[in-house]
mmCIF file of N, CA and C in Angstrom:
data_model
loop_
_atom_site.group_PDB
_atom_site.id
_atom_site.type_symbol
_atom_site.label_atom_id
_atom_site.label_comp_id
_atom_site.label_asym_id
_atom_site.label_seq_id
_atom_site.Cartn_x
_atom_site.Cartn_y
_atom_site.Cartn_z
ATOM 1 N N MET A 1 54.781 103.905 -125.228
ATOM 2 C CA MET A 1 56.290 103.633 -125.447
ATOM 3 C C MET A 1 57.056 104.847 -125.162
ATOM 4 N N VAL A 2 57.760 105.711 -124.468
ATOM 5 C CA VAL A 2 58.364 107.809 -125.157
ATOM 6 C C VAL A 2 59.859 106.866 -125.105
ATOM 7 N N SER A 3 59.702 107.814 -125.952
ATOM 8 C CA SER A 3 61.245 107.192 -126.280
ATOM 9 C C SER A 3 62.308 108.166 -125.627
ATOM 10 N N LYS A 4 64.089 107.715 -125.644
ATOM 11 C CA LYS A 4 64.712 108.581 -125.351
ATOM 12 C C LYS A 4 65.545 109.743 -125.152
ATOM 13 N N THR A 5 64.700 109.814 -126.489
ATOM 14 C CA THR A 5 65.646 111.286 -127.691
ATOM 15 C C THR A 5 64.023 112.172 -126.187
ATOM 16 N N ALA A 6 62.941 111.778 -126.334
ATOM 17 C CA ALA A 6 62.108 112.877 -125.898
ATOM 18 C C ALA A 6 61.869 113.249 -123.930
ATOM 19 N N GLN A 7 63.341 112.447 -123.777
ATOM 20 C CA GLN A 7 63.855 113.458 -122.195
ATOM 21 C C GLN A 7 64.642 113.901 -122.058
ATOM 22 N N PHE A 8 65.057 114.322 -123.484
ATOM 23 C CA PHE A 8 66.542 115.176 -123.816
ATOM 24 C C PHE A 8 65.370 116.711 -124.198
ATOM 25 N N PRO A 9 66.657 117.632 -123.425
ATOM 26 C CA PRO A 9 65.757 118.965 -124.317
ATOM 27 C C PRO A 9 66.434 119.262 -125.260
ATOM 28 N N PRO A 10 66.411 120.381 -126.122
ATOM 29 C CA PRO A 10 66.389 120.363 -127.141
ATOM 30 C C PRO A 10 67.955 120.724 -127.469
ATOM 31 N N GLY A 11 68.518 121.686 -125.859
ATOM 32 C CA GLY A 11 70.258 121.457 -126.004
ATOM 33 C C GLY A 11 70.844 120.586 -125.604
ATOM 34 N N ASP A 12 70.377 119.253 -124.955
ATOM 35 C CA ASP A 12 70.884 118.403 -124.981
ATOM 36 C C ASP A 12 71.555 117.348 -125.441
ATOM 37 N N CYS A 13 70.553 117.678 -127.388
ATOM 38 C CA CYS A 13 70.361 116.659 -127.960
ATOM 39 C C CYS A 13 71.116 117.463 -129.219
ATOM 40 N N SER A 14 71.160 118.574 -128.880
ATOM 41 C CA SER A 14 72.309 119.485 -129.963
ATOM 42 C C SER A 14 73.584 119.492 -129.410
ATOM 43 N N ARG A 15 74.158 118.760 -127.675
ATOM 44 C CA ARG A 15 75.211 118.898 -127.221
ATOM 45 C C ARG A 15 75.840 116.843 -127.054
ATOM 46 N N ILE A 16 74.558 115.896 -127.774
ATOM 47 C CA ILE A 16 74.737 114.901 -127.805
ATOM 48 C C ILE A 16 75.393 114.522 -129.590
ATOM 49 N N ILE A 17 74.324 115.650 -130.149
ATOM 50 C CA ILE A 17 74.579 115.432 -131.624
ATOM 51 C C ILE A 17 76.671 115.776 -131.485
ATOM 52 N N GLU A 18 76.569 116.666 -131.096
ATOM 53 C CA GLU A 18 78.159 117.186 -130.658
ATOM 54 C C GLU A 18 79.492 116.499 -130.268
ATOM 55 N N MET A 19 78.704 115.688 -129.836
ATOM 56 C CA MET A 19 79.868 114.726 -129.574
ATOM 57 C C MET A 19 80.208 113.397 -130.579
ATOM 58 N N ALA A 20 79.004 113.382 -130.535
ATOM 59 C CA ALA A 20 79.377 112.380 -131.616
ATOM 60 C C ALA A 20 80.136 111.996 -132.395
ATOM 61 N N TRP A 21 79.862 113.663 -133.533
ATOM 62 C CA TRP A 21 80.361 114.144 -134.114
ATOM 63 C C TRP A 21 82.103 113.628 -134.321
ATOM 64 N N GLN A 22 82.491 114.731 -132.589
ATOM 65 C CA GLN A 22 83.572 114.821 -132.566
ATOM 66 C C GLN A 22 84.694 113.536 -132.106
ATOM 67 N N ASP A 23 85.716 113.239 -133.293
ATOM 68 C CA ASP A 23 86.716 112.706 -132.887
ATOM 69 C C ASP A 23 87.354 111.817 -131.665
ATOM 70 N N ARG A 24 87.575 113.237 -130.712
ATOM 71 C CA ARG A 24 87.774 112.695 -129.407
ATOM 72 C C ARG A 24 87.469 111.965 -128.920
ATOM 73 N N VAL A 25 86.025 112.072 -128.421
ATOM 74 C CA VAL A 25 84.648 111.785 -127.663
ATOM 75 C C VAL A 25 83.903 110.553 -127.875
ATOM 76 N N PRO A 26 84.867 109.555 -126.859
ATOM 77 C CA PRO A 26 84.372 107.500 -127.105
ATOM 78 C C PRO A 26 82.745 108.280 -126.636
ATOM 79 N N PHE A 27 82.545 106.729 -127.863
ATOM 80 C CA PHE A 27 81.171 106.659 -126.791
ATOM 81 C C PHE A 27 80.346 105.983 -125.756
ATOM 82 N N ASP A 28 81.767 105.564 -124.735
ATOM 83 C CA ASP A 28 81.282 105.586 -123.825
ATOM 84 C C ASP A 28 81.480 107.287 -122.512
ATOM 85 N N ALA A 29 81.609 108.196 -122.959
ATOM 86 C CA ALA A 29 81.793 109.574 -122.444
ATOM 87 C C ALA A 29 80.453 110.537 -122.631
ATOM 88 N N ILE A 30 79.149 109.352 -123.590
ATOM 89 C CA ILE A 30 77.944 110.004 -123.974
ATOM 90 C C ILE A 30 77.582 109.380 -123.301
ATOM 91 N N GLU A 31 78.062 108.020 -122.579
ATOM 92 C CA GLU A 31 77.189 106.820 -121.824
ATOM 93 C C GLU A 31 77.217 107.736 -120.775
ATOM 94 N N ARG A 32 78.387 108.130 -119.540
ATOM 95 C CA ARG A 32 78.283 108.733 -118.570
ATOM 96 C C ARG A 32 77.222 109.911 -118.478
ATOM 97 N N LEU A 33 77.467 110.715 -119.793
ATOM 98 C CA LEU A 33 76.700 111.829 -118.936
ATOM 99 C C LEU A 33 75.456 112.280 -119.084
ATOM 100 N N TYR A 34 75.229 111.259 -120.770
ATOM 101 C CA TYR A 34 73.142 111.205 -121.368
ATOM 102 C C TYR A 34 73.549 109.322 -120.706
ATOM 103 N N GLY A 35 73.325 109.181 -120.382
ATOM 104 C CA GLY A 35 72.812 107.513 -120.545
ATOM 105 C C GLY A 35 72.716 106.361 -121.478
ATOM 106 N N LEU A 36 73.239 107.075 -123.152
ATOM 107 C CA LEU A 36 72.614 106.220 -124.096
ATOM 108 C C LEU A 36 74.242 105.488 -124.159
ATOM 109 N N ASN A 37 74.765 104.109 -124.783
ATOM 110 C CA ASN A 37 75.552 103.751 -125.439
ATOM 111 C C ASN A 37 75.190 103.893 -126.730
ATOM 112 N N GLU A 38 76.227 102.992 -126.821
ATOM 113 C CA GLU A 38 76.674 102.745 -128.759
ATOM 114 C C GLU A 38 76.170 102.049 -128.554
ATOM 115 N N SER A 39 74.969 101.717 -129.182
ATOM 116 C CA SER A 39 73.632 101.751 -129.451
ATOM 117 C C SER A 39 72.224 102.070 -129.819
ATOM 118 N N ALA A 40 72.397 102.765 -128.370
ATOM 119 C CA ALA A 40 71.469 103.701 -128.427
ATOM 120 C C ALA A 40 71.870 105.335 -129.043
ATOM 121 N N THR A 41 72.840 105.211 -128.748
ATOM 122 C CA THR A 41 73.384 107.120 -129.796
ATOM 123 C C THR A 41 73.118 106.817 -131.287
ATOM 124 N N ILE A 42 73.674 105.824 -131.982
ATOM 125 C CA ILE A 42 73.035 105.105 -132.873
ATOM 126 C C ILE A 42 72.382 105.362 -133.774
ATOM 127 N N ASN A 43 71.028 105.014 -132.643
ATOM 128 C CA ASN A 43 69.448 105.126 -133.742
ATOM 129 C C ASN A 43 68.709 106.340 -132.766
ATOM 130 N N PHE A 44 69.640 107.100 -131.617
ATOM 131 C CA PHE A 44 69.797 108.922 -131.389
ATOM 132 C C PHE A 44 70.074 109.900 -132.725
ATOM 133 N N MET A 45 70.624 108.928 -133.847
ATOM 134 C CA MET A 45 72.169 110.105 -134.046
ATOM 135 C C MET A 45 70.899 109.285 -136.062
ATOM 136 N N ARG A 46 70.882 108.758 -135.798
ATOM 137 C CA ARG A 46 69.262 107.938 -137.366
ATOM 138 C C ARG A 46 68.643 108.692 -136.731
ATOM 139 N N ARG A 47 67.522 108.766 -135.493
ATOM 140 C CA ARG A 47 66.085 109.640 -136.034
ATOM 141 C C ARG A 47 67.043 111.670 -135.965
ATOM 142 N N GLN A 48 68.078 111.206 -135.360
ATOM 143 C CA GLN A 48 67.198 113.190 -135.610
ATOM 144 C C GLN A 48 68.092 113.334 -136.797
ATOM 145 N N MET A 49 69.297 113.015 -137.560
ATOM 146 C CA MET A 49 69.540 113.424 -138.614
ATOM 147 C C MET A 49 69.283 112.939 -139.936
ATOM 148 N N LYS A 50 69.299 113.612 -140.947
ATOM 149 C CA LYS A 50 69.445 113.595 -142.765
ATOM 150 C C LYS A 50 69.953 112.216 -143.148
ATOM 151 N N PRO A 51 69.048 111.260 -143.862
ATOM 152 C CA PRO A 51 69.433 109.326 -143.923
ATOM 153 C C PRO A 51 71.302 110.277 -144.679
ATOM 154 N N SER A 52 71.076 111.843 -144.808
ATOM 155 C CA SER A 52 72.866 111.400 -145.912
ATOM 156 C C SER A 52 74.140 111.488 -144.971
ATOM 157 N N SER A 53 72.942 112.337 -144.089
ATOM 158 C CA SER A 53 74.438 112.946 -143.057
ATOM 159 C C SER A 53 74.750 111.580 -141.790
ATOM 160 N N PHE A 54 73.241 110.431 -141.522
ATOM 161 C CA PHE A 54 73.257 110.060 -141.249
ATOM 162 C C PHE A 54 74.940 109.090 -141.720
ATOM 163 N N ARG A 55 74.369 108.287 -143.018
ATOM 164 C CA ARG A 55 75.364 107.666 -143.692
ATOM 165 C C ARG A 55 76.796 108.105 -143.330
ATOM 166 N N MET A 56 77.123 108.811 -144.110
ATOM 167 C CA MET A 56 78.105 110.130 -143.489
ATOM 168 C C MET A 56 78.445 110.313 -142.611
ATOM 169 N N TRP A 57 78.516 110.336 -140.455
ATOM 170 C CA TRP A 57 79.098 110.002 -139.571
ATOM 171 C C TRP A 57 78.665 108.678 -139.526
ATOM 172 N N ARG A 58 78.177 107.466 -139.976
ATOM 173 C CA ARG A 58 78.900 105.933 -139.504
ATOM 174 C C ARG A 58 80.009 105.254 -140.183
ATOM 175 N N GLN A 59 79.473 106.041 -141.628
ATOM 176 C CA GLN A 59 81.168 105.614 -141.797
ATOM 177 C C GLN A 59 82.499 106.571 -142.068
ATOM 178 N N ARG A 60 82.018 108.075 -141.297
ATOM 179 C CA ARG A 60 82.931 108.914 -140.304
ATOM 180 C C ARG A 60 83.596 107.248 -139.023
ATOM 181 N N VAL A 61 82.422 106.470 -137.915
ATOM 182 C CA VAL A 61 82.715 106.548 -136.963
ATOM 183 C C VAL A 61 83.431 105.018 -136.393
ATOM 184 N N VAL A 62 82.303 104.292 -137.843
ATOM 185 C CA VAL A 62 82.785 102.879 -137.338
ATOM 186 C C VAL A 62 84.102 102.649 -137.686
ATOM 187 N N ASN A 63 84.741 101.307 -137.492
ATOM 188 C CA ASN A 63 86.294 101.376 -136.529
ATOM 189 C C ASN A 63 86.812 102.054 -136.210
ATOM 190 N N ARG A 64 86.358 103.112 -135.680
ATOM 191 C CA ARG A 64 87.263 104.805 -135.225
ATOM 192 C C ARG A 64 87.840 104.394 -133.915
ATOM 193 N N PRO A 65 89.412 104.255 -134.073
ATOM 194 C CA PRO A 65 89.366 103.780 -132.137
ATOM 195 C C PRO A 65 89.721 104.325 -131.460
ATOM 196 N N SER A 66 89.387 105.616 -131.706
ATOM 197 C CA SER A 66 88.954 107.461 -131.156
ATOM 198 C C SER A 66 86.922 106.610 -130.891
ATOM 199 N N LYS A 67 86.733 106.465 -130.754
ATOM 200 C CA LYS A 67 85.967 106.663 -130.512
ATOM 201 C C LYS A 67 85.208 105.189 -129.382
ATOM 202 N N HIS A 68 86.297 104.163 -129.840
ATOM 203 C CA HIS A 68 86.198 103.014 -128.305
ATOM 204 C C HIS A 68 87.402 103.315 -127.977
ATOM 205 N N GLN A 69 86.181 103.097 -126.638
ATOM 206 C CA GLN A 69 87.248 103.585 -124.767
ATOM 207 C C GLN A 69 88.884 101.887 -125.829
ATOM 208 N N ALA A 70 87.821 100.301 -125.441
ATOM 209 C CA ALA A 70 88.865 100.011 -125.320
ATOM 210 C C ALA A 70 89.947 99.950 -126.836
ATOM 211 N N GLN A 71 89.737 100.678 -128.011
ATOM 212 C CA GLN A 71 90.781 100.644 -129.351
ATOM 213 C C GLN A 71 91.507 101.364 -128.695
ATOM 214 N N ARG A 72 90.922 102.705 -127.681
ATOM 215 C CA ARG A 72 92.018 103.716 -127.235
ATOM 216 C C ARG A 72 93.807 103.851 -127.581
ATOM 217 N N PRO A 73 94.640 104.288 -128.217
ATOM 218 C CA PRO A 73 96.223 104.673 -126.579
ATOM 219 C C PRO A 73 95.756 104.982 -126.115
ATOM 220 N N ARG A 74 96.615 104.589 -125.438
ATOM 221 C CA ARG A 74 97.279 105.172 -123.404
ATOM 222 C C ARG A 74 97.393 106.395 -123.557
ATOM 223 N N HIS A 75 97.962 106.821 -124.375
ATOM 224 C CA HIS A 75 98.300 108.957 -124.179
ATOM 225 C C HIS A 75 97.642 109.711 -125.501
ATOM 226 N N GLY A 76 97.942 111.575 -125.088
ATOM 227 C CA GLY A 76 97.454 112.071 -125.571
ATOM 228 C C GLY A 76 95.911 112.322 -125.295
ATOM 229 N N ALA A 77 95.573 114.010 -125.638
ATOM 230 C CA ALA A 77 94.565 114.439 -124.704
ATOM 231 C C ALA A 77 93.140 113.594 -124.572
ATOM 232 N N THR A 78 92.614 113.154 -124.178
ATOM 233 C CA THR A 78 91.267 112.717 -124.155
ATOM 234 C C THR A 78 89.764 113.425 -124.408
ATOM 235 N N TYR A 79 88.591 113.012 -122.957
ATOM 236 C CA TYR A 79 87.547 113.289 -123.588
ATOM 237 C C TYR A 79 87.923 113.728 -121.938
ATOM 238 N N ALA A 80 87.144 114.287 -120.839
ATOM 239 C CA ALA A 80 87.501 114.062 -119.564
ATOM 240 C C ALA A 80 85.642 114.084 -118.713
ATOM 241 N N GLY A 81 85.222 114.066 -119.351
ATOM 242 C CA GLY A 81 82.995 114.162 -119.034
ATOM 243 C C GLY A 81 83.067 114.477 -118.063
ATOM 244 N N ASP A 82 83.835 116.564 -118.302
ATOM 245 C CA ASP A 82 83.391 117.400 -117.733
ATOM 246 C C ASP A 82 82.336 118.236 -118.198
#
């Protein structure tokens, strides 16, 4: 079975990681652009990062309202996904 990671060229892998680290980019935007839902994004990040970096990232995004569309405030700048 081929992993989803194998489907992405290196430039897309870098962009997914960048979007996952950004506070204002929700997991929904990553799913819209790359087809990775939240759990797939977490698994992707686990495979792509060093263990200590992954733990740091997870600690940062767990329960962060800006990463979850349903928990986001209705005002302010958002990522349009363009």
